[in-house]
Amino acid sequence: MRPSRRNVLAAASAAVAVSADAVTAQAKGIEPTGARPPATAQPPSRELRALLQEIDPDRIEATVRKLASFGTRHTLSSQDDPKRGIGAARDWILAEMKSYAKASGGRMTAELQSYVQQPANRIPVATRITNVVATLRGSVTPDRIYVVSGHYDSRCSDPMDATSDAPGADDDASGVAVAMELARVMAGLPQPSAGGTPISLRSPAATIVFAAVAGEEQGLYGAAHMAQRFRSADADVQGMFTNDIVGSSTADDGTKDPYTIRLFAEGVPTSETPEQADTRRSVGGENDSATRQLARFVRDTADNSATGMNVRVIYRRDRYRRGGDHIPFLERAYPAARFTEPAEDYAHQHQDVRVENGKQYGDLPEFCDFAFIARVARVNAAALWSLAQAPGTPRGVKILTAALTNSTELTWTRGPEPDLAGYEVVWRETTESDWTHVIRVGDVTKHKVDLSKDNVFFGVRAVSRAGYRSPVAFPDPQA
């Protein structure tokens, strides 16, 4: 049914009735059966389900324990001791990434990305900071890039203490383990299928970068270096996820939430210019930044039975008084978001390893939930693989405003992907958080909808011939 003002009003009335029924049910003590998936939800393909099944909790546990075994991975710790310090961790991560690249048939490369940080906040002397980066090159649109990272440096109570034990299991060996496990699975041969069907290499259409960055605890230095390298090269980074403190499902009061992961996603862009701010204020786009669209895409593709997880999107850049490696990407106008466990236990992060009044402090592997980390990895994998296989986010999306009418006309630029099938227009009430309606419009670059642009929000997403959908692009007004 084509949307019109008349049937939209009817649908709105029905939605109010459903909402009232839900309130009545809750008043009677009846628990809700779960949130309805967004209209834009994308069921996982058979290929994606097979990929998710290969994510191995035992391998993730081995990675976390190995990283913790280096004693400390403080950014200012030894860079040349083969057994202890950040240098030993760096070399081990690189060797692992190179082993994944070797199995990739030439599709993946692994390298060190280093620079010397001059004295600055929490960096008292010139210090070499090194990221370990594995790149799985896309087979169709390799210049389009998605990044997933964790930080491999660690700290104890004193952020300048580079010698005491700082095992950093949850913060952030867990995030590094996610990025490394995704690199292993996506670079390798799929597991043999039933019946002896020939196996081919997995081949993402776009490029995926898997990174273990350093210097996070001292001031996001490694991530800032990586983000600036992308920006200086004018790289087309269309999405970045950092996994930071994703190792435990147990809160400080002992309660558990093993099937939820938080995703922090800013609304008003960090990089917004005064002109962009004027536009945003005029159209009410505070909840429609590129990062919010990226977060909606994660829910569309990764909040389902294939991952076994609920993605709880938090409408903030990060937690109070905290910051993560997505922020340097946001500062350079790249969409980026942060995964973090549902409720943190502060006794097991940024703490000296000790027993005090019978309570164990310190970020030790024994406090990690490795099955939980594996599910977090599946959420990342579902989102990243879907992003890489889908067309890129539409560009040049405009909502025409020259004529004051009660209909809406949208235009956009056709994407370069050879498997592009067409586009969909999406819309929602201004009070809704997720897109509620989808209109298939075909392989065109403009579409008119019989709804007022003054009353609802619109967006456009691209569709591949295989059925993969891109993130939504929010339109700018064009007079």
Coordinates of C-alpha atoms in Angstrom, one line a residue:
M1 CA 0.0 0.0 0.0
R2 CA 1.4 3.4 -1.0
P3 CA 1.8 5.8 1.9
S4 CA -0.7 8.6 2.0
R5 CA -1.8 11.2 4.5
R6 CA -5.0 9.3 5.1
N7 CA -3.6 5.8 5.8
V8 CA -0.7 7.3 7.8
L9 CA -3.3 8.9 10.2
A10 CA -5.0 5.5 10.5
A11 CA -1.7 3.8 11.2
A12 CA -0.9 6.4 13.9
S13 CA -4.2 5.7 15.6
A14 CA -3.6 2.0 15.6
A15 CA -0.1 2.5 17.1
V16 CA -1.6 4.5 19.9
A17 CA -4.1 1.7 20.6
V18 CA -1.3 -0.9 20.6
S19 CA 0.7 1.3 23.0
A20 CA -2.3 1.6 25.3
D21 CA -2.8 -2.1 25.3
A22 CA 0.9 -2.6 26.3
V23 CA 0.5 -0.2 29.2
T24 CA -2.6 -2.0 30.3
A25 CA -0.8 -5.4 30.1
Q26 CA 2.1 -4.1 32.2
A27 CA -0.4 -2.7 34.8
K28 CA -1.8 -6.2 35.1
G29 CA 1.6 -7.7 35.7
I30 CA 2.0 -9.2 32.2
E31 CA 5.5 -9.0 30.9
P32 CA 6.1 -7.8 27.4
T33 CA 7.1 -10.5 24.9
G34 CA 10.0 -8.4 23.5
A35 CA 10.4 -5.4 21.2
R36 CA 9.2 -5.7 17.6
P37 CA 12.2 -5.6 15.3
P38 CA 12.6 -2.4 13.2
A39 CA 11.0 -2.3 9.8
T40 CA 14.5 -2.1 8.4
A41 CA 15.8 -5.3 10.1
Q42 CA 17.8 -7.6 7.9
P43 CA 17.7 -11.3 8.7
P44 CA 21.1 -12.9 8.5
S45 CA 22.0 -14.8 5.4
R46 CA 23.1 -18.5 5.4
E47 CA 26.7 -17.3 4.7
L48 CA 26.6 -15.0 7.7
R49 CA 25.1 -17.6 10.0
A50 CA 27.9 -20.0 9.0
L51 CA 30.5 -17.3 9.7
L52 CA 29.1 -16.5 13.2
Q53 CA 29.2 -20.2 14.1
E54 CA 32.9 -20.2 13.6
I55 CA 33.6 -17.7 16.3
D56 CA 35.2 -19.7 19.1
P57 CA 35.0 -18.8 22.8
D58 CA 38.0 -21.0 23.6
R59 CA 40.2 -19.1 21.2
I60 CA 38.9 -15.8 22.6
E61 CA 39.8 -17.1 26.1
A62 CA 43.3 -18.1 25.0
T63 CA 43.8 -14.6 23.5
V64 CA 42.7 -12.8 26.7
R65 CA 44.9 -15.1 28.9
K66 CA 47.9 -14.7 26.6
L67 CA 47.6 -10.9 26.7
A68 CA 47.2 -10.9 30.5
S69 CA 50.3 -13.1 30.8
F70 CA 52.6 -10.2 29.7
G71 CA 52.3 -8.7 33.2
T72 CA 51.7 -5.2 32.1
R73 CA 51.0 -3.7 28.7
H74 CA 51.3 -0.1 29.8
T75 CA 52.2 2.2 27.0
L76 CA 55.3 3.3 28.9
S77 CA 56.4 -0.2 29.7
S78 CA 59.3 -2.1 28.0
Q79 CA 59.2 -2.3 24.2
D80 CA 62.1 -4.8 23.9
D81 CA 61.6 -7.3 26.7
P82 CA 60.5 -10.6 24.9
K83 CA 58.3 -11.7 27.8
R84 CA 56.9 -8.7 29.7
G85 CA 55.6 -5.3 28.6
I86 CA 53.8 -3.7 25.7
G87 CA 56.5 -4.7 23.2
A88 CA 56.1 -8.4 23.9
A89 CA 52.3 -8.0 23.5
R90 CA 52.7 -6.1 20.2
D91 CA 55.0 -8.7 18.7
W92 CA 52.7 -11.6 19.7
I93 CA 49.6 -9.8 18.2
L94 CA 51.5 -9.1 15.0
A95 CA 52.6 -12.8 14.7
E96 CA 49.0 -13.9 15.2
M97 CA 47.6 -11.5 12.6
K98 CA 50.3 -12.5 10.1
S99 CA 49.3 -16.2 10.6
Y100 CA 45.7 -15.2 9.7
A101 CA 46.9 -13.3 6.7
K102 CA 48.9 -16.3 5.6
A103 CA 45.7 -18.3 5.5
S104 CA 43.8 -15.7 3.5
G105 CA 45.1 -16.4 0.1
G106 CA 46.6 -13.0 -0.3
R107 CA 43.5 -11.1 0.7
M108 CA 44.8 -9.9 4.1
T109 CA 47.9 -8.1 5.1
A110 CA 49.2 -7.4 8.7
E111 CA 51.6 -4.7 9.7
L112 CA 52.8 -2.4 12.4
Q113 CA 51.7 1.3 12.3
S114 CA 54.1 3.3 14.5
Y115 CA 55.0 6.9 15.3
V116 CA 56.8 8.7 18.1
Q117 CA 54.6 10.6 20.4
Q118 CA 56.4 13.7 21.8
P119 CA 55.9 14.6 25.5
A120 CA 52.2 15.3 26.2
N121 CA 49.5 14.5 28.7
R122 CA 50.5 11.2 30.5
I123 CA 53.5 10.9 28.1
P124 CA 56.4 12.3 30.0
V125 CA 59.1 11.4 27.4
A126 CA 59.1 10.8 23.7
T127 CA 57.5 7.4 23.3
R128 CA 57.0 5.1 20.3
I129 CA 53.3 4.1 20.0
T130 CA 52.5 1.2 17.7
N131 CA 49.2 -0.1 16.4
V132 CA 48.9 -3.6 15.0
V133 CA 46.7 -3.5 11.8
A134 CA 45.3 -6.3 9.7
T135 CA 43.6 -5.3 6.5
L136 CA 41.2 -7.6 4.6
R137 CA 40.9 -6.0 1.2
G138 CA 37.5 -5.8 -0.4
S139 CA 36.9 -7.5 -3.7
V140 CA 34.4 -5.1 -5.3
T141 CA 34.7 -1.6 -3.7
P142 CA 38.0 -1.9 -1.8
D143 CA 38.2 1.9 -1.2
R144 CA 35.2 1.7 1.1
I145 CA 36.5 0.9 4.6
Y146 CA 35.1 -0.4 7.9
V147 CA 37.2 -0.5 11.0
V148 CA 37.0 -2.6 14.2
S149 CA 39.4 -2.2 17.1
G150 CA 40.3 -2.9 20.7
H151 CA 43.2 -1.4 22.6
Y152 CA 46.0 -3.6 23.8
D153 CA 47.6 -1.3 26.3
S154 CA 46.6 -1.6 30.0
R155 CA 47.0 0.3 33.3
C156 CA 46.6 -0.1 37.0
S157 CA 45.5 2.4 39.7
D158 CA 48.2 5.0 38.8
P159 CA 47.9 5.8 35.1
M160 CA 51.7 6.6 35.1
D161 CA 52.7 3.3 36.8
A162 CA 54.4 1.4 34.0
T163 CA 56.0 -1.4 36.1
S164 CA 53.3 -2.9 38.3
D165 CA 51.1 -5.8 37.1
A166 CA 48.3 -4.5 34.9
P167 CA 46.8 -7.7 33.3
G168 CA 44.0 -5.7 31.6
A169 CA 41.9 -8.8 30.8
D170 CA 38.5 -6.9 30.5
D171 CA 40.1 -3.5 29.7
D172 CA 40.9 -4.3 27.0
A173 CA 42.2 -7.7 26.1
S174 CA 38.6 -8.6 25.6
G175 CA 38.2 -6.0 22.8
V176 CA 41.5 -7.0 21.2
A177 CA 40.3 -10.7 21.3
V178 CA 37.1 -9.6 19.5
A179 CA 39.0 -7.9 16.7
M180 CA 41.5 -10.7 16.4
E181 CA 38.9 -13.4 16.3
L182 CA 37.0 -11.6 13.6
A183 CA 40.2 -11.3 11.6
R184 CA 40.9 -15.0 12.0
V185 CA 37.4 -16.1 10.9
M186 CA 37.0 -13.6 8.0
A187 CA 40.4 -14.3 6.6
G188 CA 40.3 -18.1 6.7
L189 CA 38.6 -20.8 4.7
P190 CA 35.0 -21.4 5.8
Q191 CA 34.5 -24.7 7.5
P192 CA 33.6 -27.6 5.1
S193 CA 29.9 -27.8 4.3
A194 CA 27.8 -31.0 4.5
G195 CA 28.0 -33.2 1.5
G196 CA 31.5 -32.1 0.5
T197 CA 30.5 -29.0 -1.4
P198 CA 33.6 -27.1 -2.6
I199 CA 34.6 -24.3 -0.3
S200 CA 35.6 -20.9 -1.6
L201 CA 37.3 -18.1 0.3
R202 CA 35.1 -15.6 2.0
S203 CA 35.3 -12.3 0.1
P204 CA 33.8 -9.1 1.5
A205 CA 33.0 -6.5 -1.1
A206 CA 34.4 -3.6 0.9
T207 CA 37.6 -3.5 3.0
I208 CA 37.6 -4.4 6.7
V209 CA 40.4 -3.3 9.0
F210 CA 41.1 -5.1 12.2
A211 CA 43.2 -3.1 14.7
A212 CA 44.8 -3.5 18.1
V213 CA 45.8 0.0 19.1
A214 CA 48.0 1.4 21.9
G215 CA 48.1 4.5 24.0
E216 CA 44.4 4.5 24.8
E217 CA 44.8 4.7 28.6
Q218 CA 47.3 7.6 28.2
G219 CA 45.0 9.6 25.9
L220 CA 43.6 7.8 22.8
Y221 CA 47.0 8.3 21.1
G222 CA 47.1 5.2 18.9
A223 CA 43.6 5.6 17.6
A224 CA 44.1 9.3 16.9
H225 CA 47.2 8.4 14.8
M226 CA 45.2 5.7 12.9
A227 CA 42.2 8.0 12.3
Q228 CA 44.5 10.9 11.1
R229 CA 46.2 8.6 8.7
F230 CA 42.9 7.7 7.2
R231 CA 41.8 11.4 7.1
S232 CA 45.1 12.5 5.5
A233 CA 44.6 9.9 2.8
D234 CA 41.0 11.1 2.3
A235 CA 40.0 7.5 3.0
D236 CA 36.3 6.5 2.7
V237 CA 35.8 5.1 6.2
Q238 CA 32.1 4.6 6.4
G239 CA 32.0 3.0 9.9
M240 CA 34.2 2.3 12.9
F241 CA 33.6 0.3 16.0
T242 CA 35.7 0.1 19.1
N243 CA 35.3 -2.8 21.6
D244 CA 36.4 -1.5 25.0
I245 CA 35.5 -3.4 28.2
V246 CA 33.4 -6.1 26.6
G247 CA 34.7 -9.0 28.8
S248 CA 32.1 -9.4 31.6
S249 CA 28.4 -9.7 32.0
T250 CA 28.5 -9.3 35.8
A251 CA 27.9 -5.9 37.4
D252 CA 29.5 -4.7 40.7
D253 CA 26.5 -5.9 42.7
G254 CA 26.8 -9.4 41.2
T255 CA 23.8 -9.2 38.9
K256 CA 24.3 -10.7 35.4
D257 CA 23.1 -9.6 32.0
P258 CA 24.8 -12.0 29.6
Y259 CA 22.8 -11.3 26.6
T260 CA 23.0 -7.5 26.3
I261 CA 25.8 -5.3 24.9
R262 CA 25.7 -1.5 25.0
L263 CA 26.5 0.5 21.9
F264 CA 27.3 4.2 22.6
A265 CA 26.4 6.4 19.6
E266 CA 26.5 10.2 19.5
G267 CA 23.7 12.3 18.1
V268 CA 25.0 15.8 17.4
P269 CA 28.3 15.1 15.6
T270 CA 31.5 15.9 17.3
S271 CA 32.8 17.3 14.0
E272 CA 29.8 19.5 13.2
T273 CA 30.5 22.8 11.6
P274 CA 28.5 26.0 12.4
E275 CA 26.8 25.7 9.0
Q276 CA 25.9 22.0 9.7
A277 CA 24.6 23.0 13.1
D278 CA 22.3 25.6 11.6
T279 CA 20.9 22.9 9.2
R280 CA 20.4 20.4 12.0
R281 CA 18.6 22.8 14.1
S282 CA 16.3 23.8 11.3
V283 CA 15.2 20.2 10.4
G284 CA 15.5 18.6 13.8
G285 CA 18.2 16.1 12.9
E286 CA 19.7 15.6 16.4
N287 CA 18.8 11.9 16.4
D288 CA 19.9 11.3 12.8
S289 CA 23.7 11.7 12.6
A290 CA 25.6 9.2 10.5
T291 CA 26.7 7.5 13.8
R292 CA 23.0 7.1 14.9
Q293 CA 22.3 5.5 11.5
L294 CA 25.3 3.2 12.0
A295 CA 23.9 2.2 15.4
R296 CA 20.4 1.5 13.9
F297 CA 22.2 -0.7 11.3
V298 CA 23.8 -2.7 14.0
R299 CA 20.4 -3.4 15.6
D300 CA 19.0 -4.2 12.1
T301 CA 21.7 -6.8 11.4
A302 CA 22.9 -8.1 14.8
D303 CA 20.1 -8.0 17.3
N304 CA 18.7 -11.4 16.5
S305 CA 18.8 -15.1 17.2
A306 CA 22.0 -15.6 15.1
T307 CA 24.0 -13.6 17.6
G308 CA 21.9 -14.3 20.7
M309 CA 22.3 -10.7 21.8
N310 CA 20.3 -7.6 22.5
V311 CA 22.0 -4.5 21.3
R312 CA 21.2 -1.7 23.7
V313 CA 21.9 1.6 21.9
I314 CA 22.8 4.4 24.3
Y315 CA 22.2 7.9 22.9
R316 CA 25.6 9.3 24.2
R317 CA 29.1 9.5 22.8
D318 CA 30.4 7.6 25.8
R319 CA 30.0 7.1 29.5
Y320 CA 30.4 10.0 32.0
R321 CA 34.0 11.1 32.4
R322 CA 35.2 8.4 30.0
G323 CA 36.3 8.2 26.4
G324 CA 37.2 5.5 23.9
D325 CA 39.0 5.0 20.6
H326 CA 36.0 5.9 18.5
I327 CA 36.3 9.5 19.5
P328 CA 39.3 10.4 17.3
F329 CA 37.3 9.0 14.4
L330 CA 34.3 11.1 15.3
E331 CA 36.6 14.2 15.6
R332 CA 37.6 13.6 11.9
A333 CA 34.0 13.2 10.7
Y334 CA 33.9 9.4 10.5
P335 CA 30.8 7.5 11.8
A336 CA 32.0 5.6 14.9
A337 CA 30.5 3.9 18.0
R338 CA 31.6 2.1 21.1
F339 CA 30.7 -1.4 22.4
T340 CA 30.9 -1.8 26.2
E341 CA 29.5 -4.5 28.5
P342 CA 26.0 -3.8 30.1
A343 CA 27.2 -2.9 33.6
E344 CA 30.8 -2.5 34.7
D345 CA 32.5 -3.7 37.8
Y346 CA 35.0 -0.9 38.7
A347 CA 36.9 -3.2 41.1
H348 CA 38.2 -5.1 38.0
Q349 CA 39.4 -2.2 35.8
H350 CA 42.0 0.5 36.4
Q351 CA 43.0 -1.2 39.7
D352 CA 46.2 -2.6 41.3
V353 CA 46.0 -6.3 41.6
R354 CA 45.5 -6.9 45.4
V355 CA 43.2 -8.4 48.0
E356 CA 41.6 -5.8 50.3
N357 CA 39.2 -6.8 53.1
G358 CA 38.8 -10.2 51.6
K359 CA 37.9 -8.7 48.1
Q360 CA 40.0 -9.4 45.0
Y361 CA 40.8 -6.3 43.0
G362 CA 42.4 -6.1 39.6
D363 CA 41.5 -6.8 36.0
L364 CA 42.1 -10.5 35.9
P365 CA 41.0 -13.1 33.4
E366 CA 39.1 -15.0 36.1
F367 CA 36.5 -12.2 36.1
C368 CA 35.8 -12.5 32.3
D369 CA 32.9 -14.3 30.7
F370 CA 34.3 -15.8 27.5
A371 CA 31.0 -17.0 26.1
F372 CA 29.8 -13.4 26.5
I373 CA 32.8 -12.1 24.6
A374 CA 32.1 -14.5 21.8
R375 CA 28.5 -13.3 21.5
V376 CA 29.9 -9.7 21.4
A377 CA 32.2 -10.8 18.6
R378 CA 29.2 -12.2 16.8
V379 CA 27.4 -8.9 17.1
N380 CA 30.4 -7.1 15.6
A381 CA 30.8 -9.8 12.9
A382 CA 27.1 -9.6 11.8
A383 CA 27.3 -5.8 11.5
L384 CA 30.7 -5.6 9.8
W385 CA 30.0 -8.4 7.3
S386 CA 26.6 -6.9 6.4
L387 CA 28.2 -3.5 6.0
A388 CA 31.0 -4.9 3.8
Q389 CA 28.6 -6.9 1.6
A390 CA 26.0 -4.1 1.2
P391 CA 26.3 -1.1 -1.0
G392 CA 27.8 2.0 0.5
T393 CA 25.7 4.5 2.3
P394 CA 23.9 6.7 -0.3
R395 CA 25.5 10.0 -1.0
G396 CA 24.1 13.4 -2.0
V397 CA 20.7 12.7 -0.5
K398 CA 18.5 15.8 -0.5
I399 CA 15.0 16.7 0.4
L400 CA 13.7 19.3 -2.0
T401 CA 12.2 22.4 -0.2
A402 CA 11.7 24.9 -3.0
A403 CA 8.0 24.2 -3.2
L404 CA 5.9 24.4 -0.1
T405 CA 3.6 21.4 -0.6
N406 CA 2.2 18.5 1.5
S407 CA 4.2 16.0 -0.4
T408 CA 8.0 15.2 -0.2
E409 CA 10.5 14.8 -3.0
L410 CA 13.9 13.2 -2.3
T411 CA 16.9 13.0 -4.7
W412 CA 20.3 11.2 -4.4
T413 CA 23.4 10.2 -6.3
R414 CA 23.5 6.7 -7.7
G415 CA 26.2 4.6 -6.1
P416 CA 29.2 3.0 -8.0
E417 CA 28.6 -0.6 -6.9
P418 CA 28.2 -3.1 -9.9
D419 CA 25.7 -5.2 -7.9
L420 CA 23.5 -2.2 -7.0
A421 CA 19.8 -3.2 -7.4
G422 CA 18.2 0.0 -6.3
Y423 CA 17.0 2.1 -3.3
E424 CA 14.5 2.2 -0.6
V425 CA 13.0 5.3 1.1
V426 CA 12.4 4.9 4.8
W427 CA 10.4 7.1 7.2
R428 CA 9.2 7.4 10.7
E429 CA 7.3 9.7 13.0
T430 CA 9.5 12.4 14.6
T431 CA 8.9 10.8 18.0
E432 CA 10.1 7.3 16.9
S433 CA 13.7 6.2 17.5
D434 CA 13.7 3.5 14.7
W435 CA 12.6 3.6 11.1
T436 CA 9.1 2.2 10.9
H437 CA 8.2 2.2 7.2
V438 CA 10.1 1.1 4.1
I439 CA 9.1 2.0 0.5
R440 CA 10.8 0.2 -2.4
V441 CA 11.5 2.7 -5.2
G442 CA 13.8 0.8 -7.5
D443 CA 16.9 1.8 -9.4
V444 CA 16.1 5.5 -9.5
T445 CA 17.7 8.7 -8.1
K446 CA 14.5 10.5 -7.1
H447 CA 11.2 9.7 -5.5
K448 CA 8.1 11.6 -4.4
V449 CA 6.1 10.5 -1.3
D450 CA 2.6 11.7 -0.5
L451 CA 3.5 12.7 3.0
S452 CA 4.5 16.1 4.4
K453 CA 8.2 16.6 5.1
D454 CA 7.1 18.8 7.9
N455 CA 5.6 15.9 9.8
V456 CA 7.9 12.9 9.5
F457 CA 11.6 12.0 9.1
F458 CA 12.8 10.5 5.8
G459 CA 15.9 8.6 4.8
V460 CA 17.3 6.6 1.9
R461 CA 19.2 3.3 1.8
A462 CA 20.7 1.3 -1.1
V463 CA 20.0 -2.4 -1.9
S464 CA 22.2 -4.9 -3.6
R465 CA 21.0 -7.7 -5.9
A466 CA 21.8 -10.2 -3.1
G467 CA 19.4 -8.3 -0.8
Y468 CA 22.0 -6.6 1.4
R469 CA 20.9 -3.1 2.6
S470 CA 23.2 -0.2 3.4
P471 CA 22.9 2.1 6.4
V472 CA 20.3 4.9 6.0
A473 CA 21.4 8.3 4.8
F474 CA 19.5 11.3 6.3
P475 CA 18.7 14.0 3.7
D476 CA 19.9 17.6 3.8
P477 CA 17.4 20.2 2.7
Q478 CA 17.9 21.7 -0.8
A479 CA 16.1 24.9 -1.8

